[in-house]
Coordinates of N, CA and C in Angstrom, one line a residue:
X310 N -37.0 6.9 -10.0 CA -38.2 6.9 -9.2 C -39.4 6.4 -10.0
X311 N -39.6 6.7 -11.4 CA -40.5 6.7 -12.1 C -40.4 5.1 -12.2
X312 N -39.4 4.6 -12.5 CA -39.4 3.0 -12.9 C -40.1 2.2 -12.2
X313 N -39.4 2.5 -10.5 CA -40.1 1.8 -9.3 C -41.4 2.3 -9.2
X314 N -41.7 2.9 -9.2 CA -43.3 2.8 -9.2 C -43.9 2.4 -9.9
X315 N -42.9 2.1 -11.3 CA -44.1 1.1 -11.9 C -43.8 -0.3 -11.9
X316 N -42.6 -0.9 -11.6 CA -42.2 -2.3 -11.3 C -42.1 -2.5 -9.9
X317 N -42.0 -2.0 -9.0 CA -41.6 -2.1 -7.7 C -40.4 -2.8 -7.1
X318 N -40.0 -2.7 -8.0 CA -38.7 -3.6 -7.4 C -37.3 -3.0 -7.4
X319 N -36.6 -3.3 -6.9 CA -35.0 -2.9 -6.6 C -34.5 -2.8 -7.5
X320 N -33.9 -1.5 -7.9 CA -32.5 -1.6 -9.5 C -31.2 -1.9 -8.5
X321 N -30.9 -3.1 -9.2 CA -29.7 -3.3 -9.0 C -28.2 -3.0 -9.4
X322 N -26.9 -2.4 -9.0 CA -26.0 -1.8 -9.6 C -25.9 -2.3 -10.7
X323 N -25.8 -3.3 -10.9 CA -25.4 -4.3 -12.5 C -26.0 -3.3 -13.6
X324 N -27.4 -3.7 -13.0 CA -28.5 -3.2 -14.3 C -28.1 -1.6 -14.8
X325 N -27.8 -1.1 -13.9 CA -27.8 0.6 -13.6 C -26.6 1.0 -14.5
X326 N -25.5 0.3 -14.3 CA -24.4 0.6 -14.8 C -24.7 0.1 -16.3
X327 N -25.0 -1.0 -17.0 CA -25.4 -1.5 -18.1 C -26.3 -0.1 -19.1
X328 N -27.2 0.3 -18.3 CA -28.0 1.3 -18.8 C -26.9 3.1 -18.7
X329 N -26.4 3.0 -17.8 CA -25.1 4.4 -18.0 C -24.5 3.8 -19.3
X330 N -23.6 3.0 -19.4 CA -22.7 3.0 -20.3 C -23.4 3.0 -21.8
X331 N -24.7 2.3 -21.6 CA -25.6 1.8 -23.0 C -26.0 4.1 -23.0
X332 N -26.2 4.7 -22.1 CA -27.3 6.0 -22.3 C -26.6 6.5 -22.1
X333 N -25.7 6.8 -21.1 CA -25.0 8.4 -21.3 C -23.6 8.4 -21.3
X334 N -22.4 6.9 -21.3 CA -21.4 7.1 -22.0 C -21.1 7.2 -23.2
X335 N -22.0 6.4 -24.2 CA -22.3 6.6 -25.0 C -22.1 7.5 -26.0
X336 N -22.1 8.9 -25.5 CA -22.8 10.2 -26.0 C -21.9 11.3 -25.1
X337 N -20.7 10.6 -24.5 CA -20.6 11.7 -23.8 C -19.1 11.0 -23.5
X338 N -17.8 11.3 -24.5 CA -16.8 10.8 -24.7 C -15.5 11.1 -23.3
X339 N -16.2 12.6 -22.5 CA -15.4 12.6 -21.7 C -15.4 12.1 -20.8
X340 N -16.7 11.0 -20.2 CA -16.8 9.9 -19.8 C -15.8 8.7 -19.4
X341 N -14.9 8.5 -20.6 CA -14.1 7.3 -20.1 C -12.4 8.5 -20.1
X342 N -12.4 9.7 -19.5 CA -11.3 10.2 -19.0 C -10.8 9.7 -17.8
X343 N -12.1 9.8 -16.7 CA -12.0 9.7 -15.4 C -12.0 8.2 -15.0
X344 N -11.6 7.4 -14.0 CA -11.5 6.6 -13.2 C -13.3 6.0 -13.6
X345 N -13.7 4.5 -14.0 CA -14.8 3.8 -14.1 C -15.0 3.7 -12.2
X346 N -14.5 3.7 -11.4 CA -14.8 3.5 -10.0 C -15.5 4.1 -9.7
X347 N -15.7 5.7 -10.1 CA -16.3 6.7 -8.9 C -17.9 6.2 -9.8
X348 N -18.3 6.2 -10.8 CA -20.1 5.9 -11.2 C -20.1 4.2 -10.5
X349 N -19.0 3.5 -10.6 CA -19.5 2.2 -10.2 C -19.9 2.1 -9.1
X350 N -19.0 2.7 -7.8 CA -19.7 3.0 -6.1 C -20.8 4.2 -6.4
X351 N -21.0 4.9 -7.0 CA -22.3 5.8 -6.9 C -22.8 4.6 -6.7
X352 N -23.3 4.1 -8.1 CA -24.7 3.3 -8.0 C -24.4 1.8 -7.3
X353 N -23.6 1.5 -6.7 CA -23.6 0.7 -5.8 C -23.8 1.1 -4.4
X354 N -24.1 2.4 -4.1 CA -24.5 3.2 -3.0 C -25.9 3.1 -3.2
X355 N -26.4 3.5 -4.4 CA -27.9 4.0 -4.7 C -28.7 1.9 -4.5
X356 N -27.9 1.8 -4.9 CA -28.3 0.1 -4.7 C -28.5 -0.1 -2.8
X357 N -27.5 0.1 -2.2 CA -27.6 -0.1 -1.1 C -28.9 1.4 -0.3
X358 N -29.1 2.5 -0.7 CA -30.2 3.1 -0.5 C -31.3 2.7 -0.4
X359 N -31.6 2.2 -2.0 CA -32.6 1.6 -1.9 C -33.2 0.2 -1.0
X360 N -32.5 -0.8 -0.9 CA -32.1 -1.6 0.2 C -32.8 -1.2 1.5
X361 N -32.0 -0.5 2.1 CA -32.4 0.3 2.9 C -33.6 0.9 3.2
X362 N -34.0 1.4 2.6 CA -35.3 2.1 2.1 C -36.7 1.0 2.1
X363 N -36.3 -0.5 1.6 CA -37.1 -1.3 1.3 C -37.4 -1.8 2.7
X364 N -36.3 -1.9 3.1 CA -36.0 -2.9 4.5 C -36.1 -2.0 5.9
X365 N -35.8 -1.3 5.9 CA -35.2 0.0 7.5 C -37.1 1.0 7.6
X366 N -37.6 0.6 8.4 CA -38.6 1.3 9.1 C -38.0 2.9 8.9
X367 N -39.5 3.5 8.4 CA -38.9 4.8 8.5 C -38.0 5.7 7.5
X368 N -37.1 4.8 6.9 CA -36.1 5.3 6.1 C -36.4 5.7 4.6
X369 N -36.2 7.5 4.4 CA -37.2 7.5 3.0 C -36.3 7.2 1.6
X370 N -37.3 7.5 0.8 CA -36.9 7.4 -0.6 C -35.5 7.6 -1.0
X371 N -34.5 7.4 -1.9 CA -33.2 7.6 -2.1 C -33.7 8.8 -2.7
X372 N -32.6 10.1 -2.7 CA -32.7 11.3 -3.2 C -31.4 11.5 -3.6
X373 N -31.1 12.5 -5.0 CA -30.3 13.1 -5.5 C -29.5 14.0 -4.7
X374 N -28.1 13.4 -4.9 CA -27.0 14.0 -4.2 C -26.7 15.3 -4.5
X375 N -26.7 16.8 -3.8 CA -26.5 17.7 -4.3 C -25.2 18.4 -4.6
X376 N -24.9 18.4 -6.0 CA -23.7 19.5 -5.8 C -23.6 20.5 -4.8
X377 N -22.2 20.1 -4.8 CA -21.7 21.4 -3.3 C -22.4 20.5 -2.2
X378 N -22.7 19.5 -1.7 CA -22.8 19.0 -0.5 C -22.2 18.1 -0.2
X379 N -21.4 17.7 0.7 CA -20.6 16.6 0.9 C -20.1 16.0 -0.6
X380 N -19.5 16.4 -1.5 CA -19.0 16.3 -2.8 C -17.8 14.7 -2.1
X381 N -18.0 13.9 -2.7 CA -17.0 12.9 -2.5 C -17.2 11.7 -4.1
X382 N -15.9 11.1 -4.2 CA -15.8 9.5 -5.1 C -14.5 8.8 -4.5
X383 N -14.8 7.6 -5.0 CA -14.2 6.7 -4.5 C -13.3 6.0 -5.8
X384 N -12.4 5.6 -5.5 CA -11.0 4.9 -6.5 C -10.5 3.8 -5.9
X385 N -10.5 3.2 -6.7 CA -9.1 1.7 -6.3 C -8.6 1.3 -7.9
X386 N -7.3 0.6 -7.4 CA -6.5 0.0 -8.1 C -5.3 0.3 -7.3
X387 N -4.3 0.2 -9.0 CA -3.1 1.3 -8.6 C -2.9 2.3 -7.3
X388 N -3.1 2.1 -6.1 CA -2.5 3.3 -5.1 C -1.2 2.7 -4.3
X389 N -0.7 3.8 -4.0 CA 0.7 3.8 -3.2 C 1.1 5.1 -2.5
X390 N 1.8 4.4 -1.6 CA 2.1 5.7 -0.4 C 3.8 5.5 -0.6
X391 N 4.2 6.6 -1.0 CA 5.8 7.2 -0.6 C 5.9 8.5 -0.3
X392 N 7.5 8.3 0.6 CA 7.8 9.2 0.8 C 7.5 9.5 1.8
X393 N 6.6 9.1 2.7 CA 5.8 10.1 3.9 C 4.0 10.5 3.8
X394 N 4.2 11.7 2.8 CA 3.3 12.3 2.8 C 3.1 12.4 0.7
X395 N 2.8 11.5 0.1 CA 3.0 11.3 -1.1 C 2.0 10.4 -1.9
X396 N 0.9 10.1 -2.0 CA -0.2 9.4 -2.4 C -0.3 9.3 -4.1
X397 N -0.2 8.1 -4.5 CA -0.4 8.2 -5.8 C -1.6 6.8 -6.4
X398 N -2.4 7.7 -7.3 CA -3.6 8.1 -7.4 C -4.1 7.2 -9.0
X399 N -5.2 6.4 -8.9 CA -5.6 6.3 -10.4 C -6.0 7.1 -11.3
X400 N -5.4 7.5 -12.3 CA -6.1 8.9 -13.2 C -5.9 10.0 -12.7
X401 N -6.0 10.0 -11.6 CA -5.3 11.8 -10.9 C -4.0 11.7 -11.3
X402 N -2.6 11.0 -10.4 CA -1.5 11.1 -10.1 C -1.1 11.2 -9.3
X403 N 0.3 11.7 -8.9 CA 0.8 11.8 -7.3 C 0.1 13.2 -6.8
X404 N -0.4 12.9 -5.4 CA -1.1 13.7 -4.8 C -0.1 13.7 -3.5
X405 N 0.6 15.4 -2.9 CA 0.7 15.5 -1.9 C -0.6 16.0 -0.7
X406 N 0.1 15.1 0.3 CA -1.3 15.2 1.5 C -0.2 16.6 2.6
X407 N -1.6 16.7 3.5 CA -0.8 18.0 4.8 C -0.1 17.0 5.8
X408 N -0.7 15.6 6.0 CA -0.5 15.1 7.3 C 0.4 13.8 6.4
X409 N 1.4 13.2 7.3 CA 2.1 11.9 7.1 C 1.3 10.8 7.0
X410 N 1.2 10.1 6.1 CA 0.6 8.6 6.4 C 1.1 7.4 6.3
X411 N 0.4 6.8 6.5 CA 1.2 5.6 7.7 C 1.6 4.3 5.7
X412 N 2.7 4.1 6.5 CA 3.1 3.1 5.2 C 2.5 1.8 5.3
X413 N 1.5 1.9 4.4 CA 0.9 0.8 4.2 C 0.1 0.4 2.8
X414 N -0.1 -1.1 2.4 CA -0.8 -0.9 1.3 C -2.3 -0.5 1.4
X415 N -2.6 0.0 0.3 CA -4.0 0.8 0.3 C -4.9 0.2 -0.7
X416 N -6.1 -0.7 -1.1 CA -6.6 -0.8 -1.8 C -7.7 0.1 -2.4
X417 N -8.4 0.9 -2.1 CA -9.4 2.0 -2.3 C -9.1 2.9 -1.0
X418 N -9.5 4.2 -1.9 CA -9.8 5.5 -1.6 C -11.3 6.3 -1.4
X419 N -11.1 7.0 -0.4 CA -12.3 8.3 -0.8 C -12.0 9.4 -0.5
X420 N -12.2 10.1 -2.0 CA -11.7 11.5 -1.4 C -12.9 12.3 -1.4
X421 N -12.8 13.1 -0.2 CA -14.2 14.1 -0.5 C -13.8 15.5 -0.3
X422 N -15.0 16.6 -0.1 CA -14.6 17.8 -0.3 C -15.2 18.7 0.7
X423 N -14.8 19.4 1.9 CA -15.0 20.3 2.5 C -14.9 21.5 2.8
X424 N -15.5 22.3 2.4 CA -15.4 23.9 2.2 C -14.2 24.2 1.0
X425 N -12.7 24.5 1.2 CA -11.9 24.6 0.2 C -11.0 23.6 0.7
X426 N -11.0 22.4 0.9 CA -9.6 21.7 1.7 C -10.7 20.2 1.0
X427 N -9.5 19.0 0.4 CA -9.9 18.0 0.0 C -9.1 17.2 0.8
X428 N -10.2 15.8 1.2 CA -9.5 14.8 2.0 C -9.1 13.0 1.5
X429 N -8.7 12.4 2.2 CA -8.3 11.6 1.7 C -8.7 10.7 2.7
X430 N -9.7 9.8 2.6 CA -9.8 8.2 3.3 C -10.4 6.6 3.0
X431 N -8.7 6.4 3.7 CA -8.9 4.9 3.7 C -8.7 3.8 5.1
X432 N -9.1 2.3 4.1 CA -8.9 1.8 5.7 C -7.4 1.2 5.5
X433 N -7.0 0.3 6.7 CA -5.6 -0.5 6.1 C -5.5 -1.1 8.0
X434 N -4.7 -2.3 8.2 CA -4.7 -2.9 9.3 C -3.7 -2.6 10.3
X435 N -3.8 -2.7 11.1 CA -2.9 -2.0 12.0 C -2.5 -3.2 13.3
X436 N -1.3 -3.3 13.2 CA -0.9 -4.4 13.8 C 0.1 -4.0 15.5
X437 N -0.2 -4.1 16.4 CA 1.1 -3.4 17.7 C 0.9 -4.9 18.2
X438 N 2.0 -4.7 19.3 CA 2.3 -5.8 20.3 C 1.4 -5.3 21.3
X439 N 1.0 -6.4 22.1 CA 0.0 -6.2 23.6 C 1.2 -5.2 24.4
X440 N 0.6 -4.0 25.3 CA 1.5 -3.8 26.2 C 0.9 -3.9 27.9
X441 N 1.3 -3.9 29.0 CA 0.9 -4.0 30.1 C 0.6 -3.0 30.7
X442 N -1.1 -2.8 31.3 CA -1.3 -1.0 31.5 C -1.5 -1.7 33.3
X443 N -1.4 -0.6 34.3 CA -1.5 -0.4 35.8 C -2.5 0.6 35.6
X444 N -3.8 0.2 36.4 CA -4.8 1.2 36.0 C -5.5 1.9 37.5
X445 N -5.4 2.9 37.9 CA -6.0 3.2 39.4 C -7.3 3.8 38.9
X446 N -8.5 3.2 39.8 CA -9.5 3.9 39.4 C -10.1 5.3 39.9
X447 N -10.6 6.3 39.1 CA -10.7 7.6 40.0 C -11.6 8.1 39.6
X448 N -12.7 9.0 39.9 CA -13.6 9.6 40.2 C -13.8 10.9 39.1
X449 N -15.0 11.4 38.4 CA -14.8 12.5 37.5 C -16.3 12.9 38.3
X450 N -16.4 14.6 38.8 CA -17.3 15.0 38.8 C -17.8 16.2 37.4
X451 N -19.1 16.7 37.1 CA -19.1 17.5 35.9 C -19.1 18.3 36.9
X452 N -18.9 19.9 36.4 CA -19.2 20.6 37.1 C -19.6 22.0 35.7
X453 N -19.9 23.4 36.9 CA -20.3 24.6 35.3 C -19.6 25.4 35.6
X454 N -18.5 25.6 36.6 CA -17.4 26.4 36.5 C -16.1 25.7 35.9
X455 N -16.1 24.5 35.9 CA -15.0 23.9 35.5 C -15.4 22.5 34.7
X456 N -15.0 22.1 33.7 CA -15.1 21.0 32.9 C -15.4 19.4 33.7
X457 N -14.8 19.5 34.7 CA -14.4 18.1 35.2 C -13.3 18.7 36.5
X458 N -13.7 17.6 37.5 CA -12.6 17.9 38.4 C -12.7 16.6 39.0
X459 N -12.0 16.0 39.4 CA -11.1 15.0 39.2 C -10.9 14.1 40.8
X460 N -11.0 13.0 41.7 CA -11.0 13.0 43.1 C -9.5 13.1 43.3
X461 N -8.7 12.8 42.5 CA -7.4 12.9 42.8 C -6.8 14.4 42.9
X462 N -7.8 15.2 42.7 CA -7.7 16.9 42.7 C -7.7 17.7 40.9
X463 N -6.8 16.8 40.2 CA -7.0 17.3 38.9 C -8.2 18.1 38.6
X464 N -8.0 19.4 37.8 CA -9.3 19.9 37.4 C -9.2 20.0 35.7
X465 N -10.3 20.2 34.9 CA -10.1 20.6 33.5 C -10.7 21.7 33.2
X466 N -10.3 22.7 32.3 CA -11.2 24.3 32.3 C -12.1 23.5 30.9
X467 N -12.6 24.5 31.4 CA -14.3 25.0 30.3 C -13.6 24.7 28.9
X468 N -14.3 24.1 28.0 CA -13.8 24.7 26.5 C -15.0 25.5 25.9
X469 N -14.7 27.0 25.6 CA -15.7 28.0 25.4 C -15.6 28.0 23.9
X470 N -14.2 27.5 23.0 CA -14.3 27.7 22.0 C -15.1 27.4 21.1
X471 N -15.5 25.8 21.7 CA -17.0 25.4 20.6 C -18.2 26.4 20.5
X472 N -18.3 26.8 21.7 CA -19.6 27.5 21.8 C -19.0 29.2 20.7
X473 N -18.6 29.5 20.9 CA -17.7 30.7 19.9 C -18.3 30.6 18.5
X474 N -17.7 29.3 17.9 CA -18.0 28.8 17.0 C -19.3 28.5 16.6
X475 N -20.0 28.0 17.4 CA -21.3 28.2 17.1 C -22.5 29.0 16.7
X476 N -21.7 30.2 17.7 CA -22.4 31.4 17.4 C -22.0 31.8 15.6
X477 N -21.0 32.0 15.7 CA -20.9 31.9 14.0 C -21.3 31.3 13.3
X478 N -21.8 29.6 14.0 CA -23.0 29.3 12.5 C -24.0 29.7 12.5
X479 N -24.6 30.1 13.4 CA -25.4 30.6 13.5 C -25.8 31.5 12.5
X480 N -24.7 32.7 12.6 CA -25.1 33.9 11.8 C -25.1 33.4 10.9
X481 N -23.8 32.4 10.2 CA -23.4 32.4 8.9 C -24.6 31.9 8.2
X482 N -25.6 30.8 8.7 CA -26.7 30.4 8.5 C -27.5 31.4 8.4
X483 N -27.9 32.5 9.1 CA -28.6 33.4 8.7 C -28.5 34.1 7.6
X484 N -27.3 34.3 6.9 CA -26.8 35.0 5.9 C -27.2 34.5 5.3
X485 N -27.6 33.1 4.6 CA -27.3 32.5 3.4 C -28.9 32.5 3.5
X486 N -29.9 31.9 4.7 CA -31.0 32.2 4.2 C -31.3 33.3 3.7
X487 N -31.0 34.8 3.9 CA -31.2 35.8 3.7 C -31.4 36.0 1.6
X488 N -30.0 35.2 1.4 CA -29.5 35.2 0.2 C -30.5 35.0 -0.7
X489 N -30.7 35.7 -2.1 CA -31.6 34.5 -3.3 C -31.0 33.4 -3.9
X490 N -31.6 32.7 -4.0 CA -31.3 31.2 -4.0 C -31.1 31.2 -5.6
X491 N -30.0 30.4 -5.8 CA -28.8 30.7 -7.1 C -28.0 31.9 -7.5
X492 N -28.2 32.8 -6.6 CA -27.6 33.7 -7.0 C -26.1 34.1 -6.5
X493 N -25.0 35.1 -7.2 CA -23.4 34.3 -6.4 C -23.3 34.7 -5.4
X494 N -24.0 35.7 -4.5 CA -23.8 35.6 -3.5 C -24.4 34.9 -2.5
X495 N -25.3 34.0 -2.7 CA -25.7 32.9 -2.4 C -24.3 31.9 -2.3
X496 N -23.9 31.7 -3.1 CA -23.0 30.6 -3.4 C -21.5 30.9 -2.4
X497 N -21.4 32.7 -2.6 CA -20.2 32.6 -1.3 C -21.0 33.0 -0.3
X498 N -22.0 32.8 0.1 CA -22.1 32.5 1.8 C -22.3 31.6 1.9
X499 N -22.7 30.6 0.9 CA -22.5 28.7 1.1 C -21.4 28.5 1.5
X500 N -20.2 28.8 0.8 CA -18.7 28.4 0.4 C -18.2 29.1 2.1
X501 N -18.5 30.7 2.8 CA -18.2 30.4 4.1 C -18.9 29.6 5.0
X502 N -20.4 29.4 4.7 CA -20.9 28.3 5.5 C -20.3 27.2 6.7
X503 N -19.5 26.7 4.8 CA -19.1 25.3 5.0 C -17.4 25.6 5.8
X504 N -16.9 26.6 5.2 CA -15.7 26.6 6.1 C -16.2 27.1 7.9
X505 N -17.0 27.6 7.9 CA -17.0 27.6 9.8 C -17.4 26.6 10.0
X506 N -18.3 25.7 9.2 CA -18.9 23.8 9.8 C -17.8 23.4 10.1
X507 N -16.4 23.4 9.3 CA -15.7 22.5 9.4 C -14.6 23.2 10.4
X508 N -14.7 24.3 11.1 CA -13.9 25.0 12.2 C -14.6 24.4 13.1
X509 N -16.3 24.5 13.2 CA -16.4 24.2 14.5 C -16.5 22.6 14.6
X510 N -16.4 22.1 13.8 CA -16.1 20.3 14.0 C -14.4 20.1 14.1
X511 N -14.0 21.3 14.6 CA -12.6 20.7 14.7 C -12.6 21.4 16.0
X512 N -13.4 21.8 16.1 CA -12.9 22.9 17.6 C -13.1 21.4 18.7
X513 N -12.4 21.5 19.6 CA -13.1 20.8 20.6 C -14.0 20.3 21.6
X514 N -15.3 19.6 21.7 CA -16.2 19.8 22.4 C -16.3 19.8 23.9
X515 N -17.2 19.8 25.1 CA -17.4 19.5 26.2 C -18.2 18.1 26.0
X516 N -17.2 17.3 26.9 CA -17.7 16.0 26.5 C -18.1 15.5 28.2
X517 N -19.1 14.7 27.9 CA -19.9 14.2 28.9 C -18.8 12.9 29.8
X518 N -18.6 13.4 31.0 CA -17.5 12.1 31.0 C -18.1 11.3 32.4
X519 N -17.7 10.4 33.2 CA -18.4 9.4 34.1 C -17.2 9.0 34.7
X520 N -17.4 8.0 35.8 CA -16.0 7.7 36.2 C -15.4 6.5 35.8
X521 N -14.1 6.6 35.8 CA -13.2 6.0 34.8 C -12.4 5.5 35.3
X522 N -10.6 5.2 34.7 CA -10.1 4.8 35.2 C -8.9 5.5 34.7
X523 N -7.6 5.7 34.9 CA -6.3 6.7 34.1 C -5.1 5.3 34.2
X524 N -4.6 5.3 33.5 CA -3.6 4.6 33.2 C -2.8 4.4 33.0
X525 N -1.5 4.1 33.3 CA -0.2 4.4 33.3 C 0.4 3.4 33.1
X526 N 1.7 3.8 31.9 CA 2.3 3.2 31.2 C 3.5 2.1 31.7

């Protein structure tokens, strides 16, 4: 921040990385343990931030990524998928996943971190044959006893469980402001925080729906 203010101009990844390796690999040998990828997309993020920042109405200053928030890095080279559910990894190793993934080749990764459960994403191309759909069009009303009810008669129930869930961040949120800030119990009512965020982003929502059309195979 200090620099730009006094040159005004964009650091670009290049420069950034030239100045890490010249300043703090240098000096800090456990540095070339890990994968060169995860600092090179940092500051090729911080590059496109700033970018952003220059160019995007509104959009503020680039700020320091906090530990314990959204914790993620990114890898390429070497990856491969066997076996199913079997991911192997530059500098990590073979990594088993929970879910099957699809056999394909993989050029980069990102893994990130949510509450106690680490994930794994990438892109890769996905190829099917056209198939031929018969589509009748039908009618969705909202309603507040029932989710959707349908002209064909179909109805859908309430999903109450989001709202459940919510109520628990709520508290859980309360808790942590409660907390003193660094202190460890601070840090485990972060650590449940984050696991109800990621319950209720899995719970399923009430979704706004309009009329459409059902389709048959």
């Amino acid at each position: 921040m200090k620099e730009y203010e006094e040159t005004k101009k964009r650091p670009s990844a290049i420069t950034m990385h030239k100045r890490l390796v010249a300043e703090v690999k240098s000096i800090n040998p456990w540095y070339y343990e890990v994968s060169k990828c995860a600092p090179q997309q940092a500051l090729r993020d911080l590059e496109r931030a700033f970018k952003n920042f220059l160019t995007i109405p509104k959009r503020g200053f680039p700020v320091f990524k906090k530990k314990g928030r959204k914790d993620s890095f990114y890898l390429e080279g070497s990856i491969k998928i066997f076996q199913g559910n079997y991911i192997q990894l530059p500098r990590i190793g073979i990594v088993k996943t929970y879910e099957i993934l699809p056999n394909c080749r993989v050029k980069n990764v990102r893994i990130s971190k949510r509450a106690d459960s680490w994930y794994i994403s990438f892109k890769y191309n996905f190829e099917s044959a056209p198939t031929e759909k018969v589509g009748e069009t039908i009618g969705v009303d909202i309603g507040i006893n029932t989710l959707a009810t349908c002209s064909d008669g179909s109805k859908f129930a309430n999903v109450k469980a989001y709202r459940q869930a919510k109520k628990q961040l709520v508290r859980q949120q309360r808790a942590v402001s409660k907390k003193v800030i660094g202190s460890k119990n601070r840090r485990k009512a972060v650590k449940k925080l984050a696991k109800v965020h990621k319950k209720a982003d899995a719970t399923p929502r009430r979704r706004q729906l309009a009329c459409g059309t059902r389709t048959k195979q």
